[in-house]
Short mmCIF file of C-alpha atoms in Angstrom, two decimals:
data_model
loop_
_atom_site.label_atom_id
_atom_site.label_comp_id
_atom_site.label_asym_id
_atom_site.label_seq_id
_atom_site.Cartn_x
_atom_site.Cartn_y
_atom_site.Cartn_z
CA MET A 272 86.07 53.77 44.96
CA ASN A 273 89.37 54.38 46.34
CA ALA A 274 91.85 54.68 43.40
CA PRO A 275 95.67 54.19 44.52
CA ALA A 276 97.71 57.48 45.22
CA LYS A 277 99.83 58.62 42.77
CA THR A 278 102.44 61.27 42.45
CA LEU A 279 100.57 64.74 41.41
CA ASN A 280 101.41 65.96 37.93
CA THR A 281 102.69 69.61 37.90
CA ALA A 282 103.42 69.61 34.29
CA THR A 283 100.18 70.81 33.43
CA THR A 284 100.48 74.35 35.38
CA PRO A 285 98.92 76.76 33.09
CA LYS A 286 101.43 79.83 32.07
CA ALA A 287 99.95 83.27 32.10
CA THR A 288 101.01 85.36 29.19
CA GLY A 289 104.35 86.68 29.56
CA GLN A 290 105.22 84.74 32.32
CA SER A 291 109.02 84.52 32.96
CA ALA A 292 110.67 80.91 32.89
CA ALA A 293 113.05 82.11 35.67
CA SER A 294 112.58 81.60 39.38
CA PRO A 295 109.35 83.14 40.47
CA MET A 296 110.98 85.79 42.73
CA SER A 297 114.44 85.91 40.99
CA ASP A 298 113.91 89.29 39.32
CA ALA A 299 110.53 90.55 38.76
CA ALA A 300 108.47 92.30 41.70
CA THR A 301 105.22 90.78 40.22
CA VAL A 302 104.97 87.48 38.54
CA PRO A 303 101.96 86.68 36.21
CA LEU A 304 99.53 84.10 37.42
CA PRO A 305 97.18 81.92 35.27
CA THR A 306 93.52 83.18 35.50
CA PRO A 307 90.80 81.10 37.27
CA ALA A 308 89.36 80.32 33.84
CA GLU A 309 92.92 78.91 32.44
CA LEU A 310 93.37 76.66 35.64
CA HIS A 311 89.77 75.44 35.19
CA ALA A 312 90.40 74.70 31.77
CA THR A 313 93.62 72.64 32.27
CA HIS A 314 91.89 70.84 35.38
CA PRO A 315 88.50 70.83 34.64
CA LEU A 316 85.62 69.05 36.56
CA ASP A 317 83.46 66.68 34.57
CA ALA A 318 79.54 66.13 34.96
CA ALA A 319 79.66 63.16 37.45
CA LEU A 320 82.06 64.95 39.78
CA THR A 321 80.06 68.15 39.62
CA SER A 322 77.15 66.40 40.28
CA SER A 323 78.60 64.75 43.35
CA ILE A 324 80.04 68.00 44.94
CA ALA A 325 76.40 69.34 44.69
CA GLU A 326 75.35 65.90 46.54
CA HIS A 327 77.79 66.51 49.03
CA ARG A 328 76.78 70.06 49.84
CA ASP A 329 73.32 69.28 49.97
CA ALA A 330 73.98 66.56 52.32
CA ILE A 331 76.03 68.98 54.76
CA SER A 332 73.16 71.73 54.32
CA ARG A 333 70.53 69.02 55.50
CA ILE A 334 72.82 68.31 58.55
CA LEU A 335 72.86 72.09 59.21
CA ARG A 336 69.41 72.65 58.86
CA GLY A 337 68.32 69.77 61.25
CA GLU A 338 66.83 67.67 58.50
CA ASP A 339 69.69 64.61 58.80
CA ASP A 340 70.75 63.49 62.35
CA ARG A 341 74.24 62.17 60.98
CA LEU A 342 77.19 63.89 62.55
CA LEU A 343 79.28 66.12 60.18
CA VAL A 344 82.93 65.85 60.92
CA VAL A 345 85.58 67.75 59.04
CA VAL A 346 88.75 66.09 59.43
CA GLY A 347 92.22 66.00 58.17
CA PRO A 348 95.81 67.69 58.04
CA CYS A 349 96.30 70.96 59.75
CA SER A 350 97.32 72.14 56.55
CA ILE A 351 98.94 70.44 53.25
CA HIS A 352 102.27 70.29 52.56
CA ASP A 353 102.95 66.96 50.82
CA PRO A 354 99.88 66.19 48.31
CA SER A 355 101.21 62.53 48.17
CA ALA A 356 100.78 61.95 52.08
CA ALA A 357 97.53 63.81 51.78
CA LEU A 358 96.12 61.54 48.83
CA GLU A 359 97.46 58.39 51.33
CA TYR A 360 95.14 59.84 54.07
CA ALA A 361 92.31 60.32 51.88
CA GLU A 362 92.28 57.07 50.69
CA ARG A 363 92.30 55.83 54.16
CA LEU A 364 89.50 58.38 54.96
CA ALA A 365 87.29 57.25 52.18
CA ALA A 366 87.32 53.55 53.05
CA LEU A 367 86.50 54.51 56.71
CA SER A 368 83.72 57.03 55.55
CA ASP A 369 82.00 53.86 54.00
CA GLU A 370 82.10 52.10 57.17
CA VAL A 371 80.50 54.89 59.31
CA SER A 372 78.15 56.84 56.63
CA GLU A 373 75.24 55.85 58.54
CA GLN A 374 75.74 57.82 61.50
CA VAL A 375 78.95 60.15 60.41
CA VAL A 376 79.52 62.39 57.44
CA PRO A 377 83.24 62.96 57.11
CA VAL A 378 84.79 65.94 55.18
CA MET A 379 88.31 66.31 54.35
CA ARG A 380 90.51 69.04 55.36
CA VAL A 381 92.28 70.34 52.38
CA TYR A 382 93.69 73.55 53.81
CA VAL A 383 95.91 75.07 51.31
CA GLU A 384 96.21 78.42 53.09
CA LYS A 385 97.75 78.81 56.49
CA PRO A 386 97.06 82.04 58.55
CA ARG A 387 100.29 83.58 60.29
CA THR A 388 100.08 85.54 63.18
CA THR A 389 103.69 87.29 62.07
CA ILE A 390 105.43 85.39 59.63
CA GLY A 391 106.01 81.65 58.54
CA TRP A 392 105.25 79.28 55.90
CA LYS A 393 101.69 80.32 54.28
CA GLY A 394 100.64 76.98 52.59
CA LEU A 395 100.74 74.84 49.62
CA ALA A 396 98.98 77.70 47.55
CA TYR A 397 101.79 79.90 48.11
CA ASP A 398 104.90 77.71 48.55
CA PRO A 399 104.72 74.55 47.42
CA ASP A 400 108.44 73.75 47.37
CA LEU A 401 108.76 74.83 51.16
CA ASN A 402 111.60 77.02 50.53
CA GLY A 403 110.19 80.32 50.96
CA ASN A 404 110.69 81.27 47.42
CA GLY A 405 107.21 80.81 46.59
CA ASP A 406 105.60 79.95 43.42
CA MET A 407 101.81 80.56 43.44
CA ALA A 408 101.46 79.19 39.94
CA LYS A 409 102.43 75.68 40.77
CA GLY A 410 100.66 76.06 44.19
CA LEU A 411 97.39 76.77 42.58
CA THR A 412 97.66 73.90 40.18
CA LEU A 413 98.86 71.52 42.83
CA SER A 414 95.89 72.55 45.22
CA ARG A 415 93.18 72.55 42.69
CA GLU A 416 94.49 69.01 41.20
CA LEU A 417 94.42 67.66 44.82
CA MET A 418 91.12 68.68 45.74
CA GLY A 419 89.68 67.10 42.36
CA ARG A 420 91.59 64.07 43.32
CA VAL A 421 89.94 64.03 46.95
CA ALA A 422 86.63 64.76 45.69
CA ARG A 423 86.73 62.06 43.05
CA LEU A 424 87.60 59.58 45.88
CA GLY A 425 83.91 60.39 47.07
CA LEU A 426 85.02 62.68 49.92
CA PRO A 427 83.43 66.43 50.26
CA VAL A 428 86.19 69.03 50.32
CA ALA A 429 86.97 71.53 53.23
CA THR A 430 89.16 74.23 53.10
CA GLU A 431 89.80 77.81 54.87
CA VAL A 432 89.65 80.86 52.83
CA LEU A 433 92.02 83.39 53.44
CA GLN A 434 92.76 85.30 50.30
CA PRO A 435 89.26 86.22 48.64
CA MET A 436 90.96 86.32 45.38
CA LEU A 437 92.23 82.90 45.26
CA ALA A 438 88.48 81.54 46.15
CA PRO A 439 87.35 81.44 42.35
CA TYR A 440 90.46 78.99 41.48
CA LEU A 441 88.97 76.48 43.84
CA ASP A 442 85.47 77.02 44.88
CA ASP A 443 83.66 74.93 42.48
CA LEU A 444 85.49 72.08 44.26
CA LEU A 445 84.28 72.79 47.79
CA SER A 446 81.56 71.43 49.71
CA TRP A 447 82.14 73.38 53.23
CA VAL A 448 84.32 76.43 53.89
CA ALA A 449 85.76 77.99 57.45
CA ILE A 450 86.39 81.52 58.16
CA GLY A 451 88.86 81.65 60.75
CA ALA A 452 88.85 83.28 64.04
CA ARG A 453 90.92 86.12 62.67
CA THR A 454 88.95 86.76 59.66
CA THR A 455 85.57 86.22 60.85
CA GLU A 456 85.16 89.81 61.55
CA SER A 457 86.31 90.91 57.87
CA GLN A 458 84.06 92.52 55.83
CA LEU A 459 85.51 91.25 52.61
CA HIS A 460 85.43 87.73 54.13
CA ARG A 461 81.53 87.95 54.79
CA GLU A 462 80.82 89.28 51.53
CA LEU A 463 82.76 86.24 49.97
CA ALA A 464 80.96 83.91 52.01
CA SER A 465 77.70 85.24 50.83
CA ASP A 466 78.62 84.46 47.30
CA LEU A 467 79.72 80.92 47.81
CA SER A 468 77.56 77.98 47.26
CA ALA A 469 79.32 75.76 49.97
CA ALA A 470 78.31 76.00 53.70
CA VAL A 471 80.30 78.48 55.63
CA GLY A 472 81.41 77.79 59.26
CA PHE A 473 82.45 81.01 60.99
CA LYS A 474 84.78 80.39 64.12
CA ASN A 475 84.28 82.61 67.21
CA ALA A 476 86.90 85.40 67.85
CA THR A 477 90.28 84.46 69.27
CA SER A 478 88.96 86.30 72.59
CA GLY A 479 86.02 83.72 72.37
CA ASP A 480 83.52 86.46 71.74
CA MET A 481 80.73 84.59 69.57
CA GLN A 482 78.83 87.94 68.76
CA VAL A 483 81.53 88.58 65.85
CA SER A 484 80.35 84.97 64.24
CA ILE A 485 76.57 85.68 64.70
CA ASP A 486 77.23 89.11 63.17
CA ALA A 487 79.17 87.83 60.10
CA MET A 488 76.22 85.00 59.80
CA GLN A 489 73.64 87.72 59.56
CA ALA A 490 75.65 89.55 56.96
CA ALA A 491 76.66 86.44 54.91
CA THR A 492 72.99 85.51 54.59
CA HIS A 493 72.03 88.82 52.74
CA PRO A 494 73.16 89.95 49.13
CA HIS A 495 75.76 92.15 48.39
CA GLN A 496 77.41 94.01 45.71
CA ARG A 497 81.10 93.10 46.07
CA PHE A 498 84.17 93.74 44.65
CA ALA A 499 85.89 90.59 42.96
CA LEU A 500 87.79 89.30 39.94
CA ASP A 501 85.92 86.94 37.71
CA VAL A 502 87.13 83.68 36.22
CA HIS A 503 89.25 85.73 33.64
CA GLY A 504 90.69 87.89 35.99
CA ARG A 505 88.95 91.06 35.45
CA PRO A 506 87.67 92.95 37.95
CA VAL A 507 83.74 92.96 38.49
CA MET A 508 81.39 94.07 40.89
CA GLN A 509 79.79 90.88 42.04
CA LEU A 510 76.04 90.50 42.93
CA SER A 511 76.06 88.18 45.57
CA LYS A 512 72.69 86.08 46.46
CA GLY A 513 73.43 85.58 50.11
CA ASN A 514 74.27 82.19 51.81
CA PRO A 515 71.69 80.52 53.81
CA HIS A 516 74.13 77.44 55.04
CA THR A 517 76.04 79.51 57.46
CA HIS A 518 76.86 78.38 61.14
CA LEU A 519 78.85 79.00 64.03
CA VAL A 520 82.15 77.15 64.83
CA LEU A 521 83.31 76.99 68.94
CA ARG A 522 86.77 77.16 69.08
CA GLY A 523 87.33 78.35 72.25
CA GLY A 524 89.16 81.82 73.01
CA HIS A 525 92.24 82.79 75.17
CA GLY A 526 93.21 79.35 75.86
CA GLU A 527 89.86 78.54 77.43
CA PRO A 528 87.54 75.85 75.88
CA ASN A 529 84.10 76.69 74.99
CA TYR A 530 82.69 73.39 74.01
CA GLN A 531 80.89 72.21 77.31
CA ALA A 532 77.16 71.76 77.51
CA SER A 533 76.88 75.50 79.54
CA HIS A 534 78.71 77.12 76.34
CA VAL A 535 76.74 75.01 74.21
CA ARG A 536 73.48 76.43 75.58
CA ALA A 537 74.59 79.99 75.64
CA ALA A 538 75.72 79.86 72.18
CA THR A 539 72.45 78.40 70.76
CA LYS A 540 70.19 80.92 72.73
CA ALA A 541 72.36 83.87 71.27
CA LEU A 542 71.76 82.54 67.99
CA ARG A 543 68.34 82.00 68.38
CA ASP A 544 68.02 85.39 69.54
CA ALA A 545 69.64 86.67 66.46
CA GLY A 546 67.21 84.56 64.22
CA GLN A 547 70.30 82.51 63.26
CA ASN A 548 70.57 78.77 62.95
CA PRO A 549 71.37 77.42 66.53
CA ARG A 550 72.99 74.40 65.08
CA LEU A 551 76.77 74.35 65.48
CA MET A 552 80.23 72.86 65.24
CA VAL A 553 82.83 72.44 67.58
CA ASP A 554 86.26 72.72 66.75
CA CYS A 555 87.98 69.94 69.01
CA SER A 556 91.66 71.58 68.45
CA HIS A 557 92.96 74.90 69.16
CA ALA A 558 91.77 76.62 72.49
CA ASN A 559 89.29 73.82 73.15
CA ALA A 560 92.00 71.34 73.42
CA ARG A 561 94.28 73.92 75.22
CA LYS A 562 96.60 73.84 72.11
CA ASP A 563 97.22 69.78 73.23
CA HIS A 564 96.32 67.85 70.07
CA ARG A 565 96.17 64.74 72.37
CA ARG A 566 92.69 66.35 73.87
CA GLN A 567 90.83 66.51 70.89
CA SER A 568 89.48 63.19 71.78
CA GLU A 569 88.69 64.21 75.14
CA VAL A 570 86.47 67.01 73.51
CA MET A 571 84.93 64.89 70.67
CA LEU A 572 84.00 62.37 73.65
CA ASP A 573 82.35 65.11 75.88
CA VAL A 574 80.28 66.35 72.60
CA LEU A 575 79.07 62.86 71.83
CA ALA A 576 77.99 62.68 75.49
CA GLN A 577 76.04 65.89 74.92
CA ARG A 578 74.35 64.44 71.96
CA GLN A 579 73.55 61.49 73.80
CA ALA A 580 71.92 63.37 76.39
CA GLY A 581 69.57 65.23 73.75
CA GLU A 582 71.83 68.27 72.73
CA ASN A 583 70.64 68.07 69.08
CA ASN A 584 72.02 71.52 68.26
CA LEU A 585 75.42 69.97 68.31
CA VAL A 586 75.71 68.79 64.61
CA ALA A 587 79.44 68.95 63.82
CA LEU A 588 82.88 68.23 64.85
CA MET A 589 86.12 69.24 63.47
CA LEU A 590 89.43 67.39 64.18
CA GLU A 591 93.33 68.00 63.23
CA SER A 592 94.50 64.49 62.23
CA TYR A 593 97.24 63.25 59.80
CA LEU A 594 98.86 59.76 59.08
CA HIS A 595 101.27 60.07 62.05
CA GLU A 596 100.65 61.97 65.27
CA GLY A 597 102.39 65.31 66.24
CA LYS A 598 104.40 68.11 64.07
CA GLN A 599 107.52 68.43 62.90
CA PRO A 600 110.03 71.61 62.07
CA LEU A 601 109.52 72.59 58.59
CA LYS A 602 113.24 71.45 57.22
CA PRO A 603 112.81 70.34 53.32
CA GLY A 604 114.60 67.03 52.61
CA ALA A 605 114.24 65.79 56.31
CA LEU A 606 110.82 65.70 56.56
CA ARG A 607 108.87 62.67 58.00
CA HIS A 608 106.08 61.47 55.69
CA GLY A 609 102.43 62.34 56.91
CA VAL A 610 103.40 64.41 59.93
CA SER A 611 102.32 67.82 60.03
CA VAL A 612 104.54 70.82 59.63
CA THR A 613 102.19 73.39 61.51
CA ASP A 614 99.72 72.57 64.19
CA ALA A 615 99.95 69.02 65.75
CA CYS A 616 97.79 66.38 64.73
CA ILE A 617 96.52 63.03 66.08
CA GLY A 618 97.47 60.29 64.33
CA TRP A 619 95.45 57.78 61.80
CA GLU A 620 94.88 55.36 64.49
CA SER A 621 93.17 57.61 67.01
CA THR A 622 91.22 59.33 64.10
CA GLU A 623 89.83 55.90 63.29
CA HIS A 624 88.85 54.91 66.70
CA LEU A 625 87.29 58.32 67.23
CA LEU A 626 85.15 58.11 64.22
CA LYS A 627 84.07 54.67 64.56
CA THR A 628 83.30 55.42 68.45
CA ALA A 629 81.05 58.25 67.06
CA ALA A 630 79.10 55.90 64.65
CA GLU A 631 78.60 53.42 67.50
CA ARG A 632 77.25 55.85 70.14
CA LEU A 633 75.04 57.48 67.47
CA ALA A 634 73.71 54.18 66.07
#
């Protein structure tokens, strides 16, 4: 199941018509990009992988509907900056998934976009060379290739969608999608979620307000006429069907956690009152960990205890985890292998211990 990690090949980056061979931002104010169709053609999905992704999506949806009592765990780096290290992590997670799969369904975070409060590195899809110049053609190609490699290891792929125009390049590879705390209120992201085949988790607002997420779930469940680009890059009116696989993600707010039993009861009641899915995910990072990555284990163990006490609406967790603990400044040429360049993560040993603990306690 687990093929050895290889260096990703960027030679097959499709070139859009008229694209200059010069540095992406050297002379032109605009740089042509490949269309989604062109990128799909150079990095296609075969029938076996398409079937596997459909099975992953179905398994996640069954958990969210309460038809499968396994615990969904979305786990992986805060962001991807080194595809080779990400593949090494994916191989370890795929092997561990085989061990815990009767009780736990791991889904790997392959986050290629990074939200910024002001400015900063925006992720692999934008700046794969980590030098601030930006090369989105290369970034999109690397992102699609990496997600395909992870999916071929047998792992469901998760990401956060920030730029709706990016979604058509990658959405056929995704089994779970996050809409972040800063974009949950966005009409564009709600309409996009209504058009995705993958399950979508809406995070509560950075203030801790859950109502915006509940509103987003209601909006995404319904069909929409939305402005979009088709796979050939043409503007179209897209008729979405509505997404029945949405749920709330509790991530805390204003530095305060919201994963404790009282918060979970309040959230499930609000969801039921609104006629929405009461099953939810707890993000063990961010405000729930009070911005201390080491406290993620504390959050996860509390959620497991609630599950053992009979709280069946707690069906999913999220962990920020990488090969090695902590984070490092973004200094190209001096980066440590397998260490986050954005939010601090727990290391692999802690991740393995937590997932095995979850499997033991839920057996």
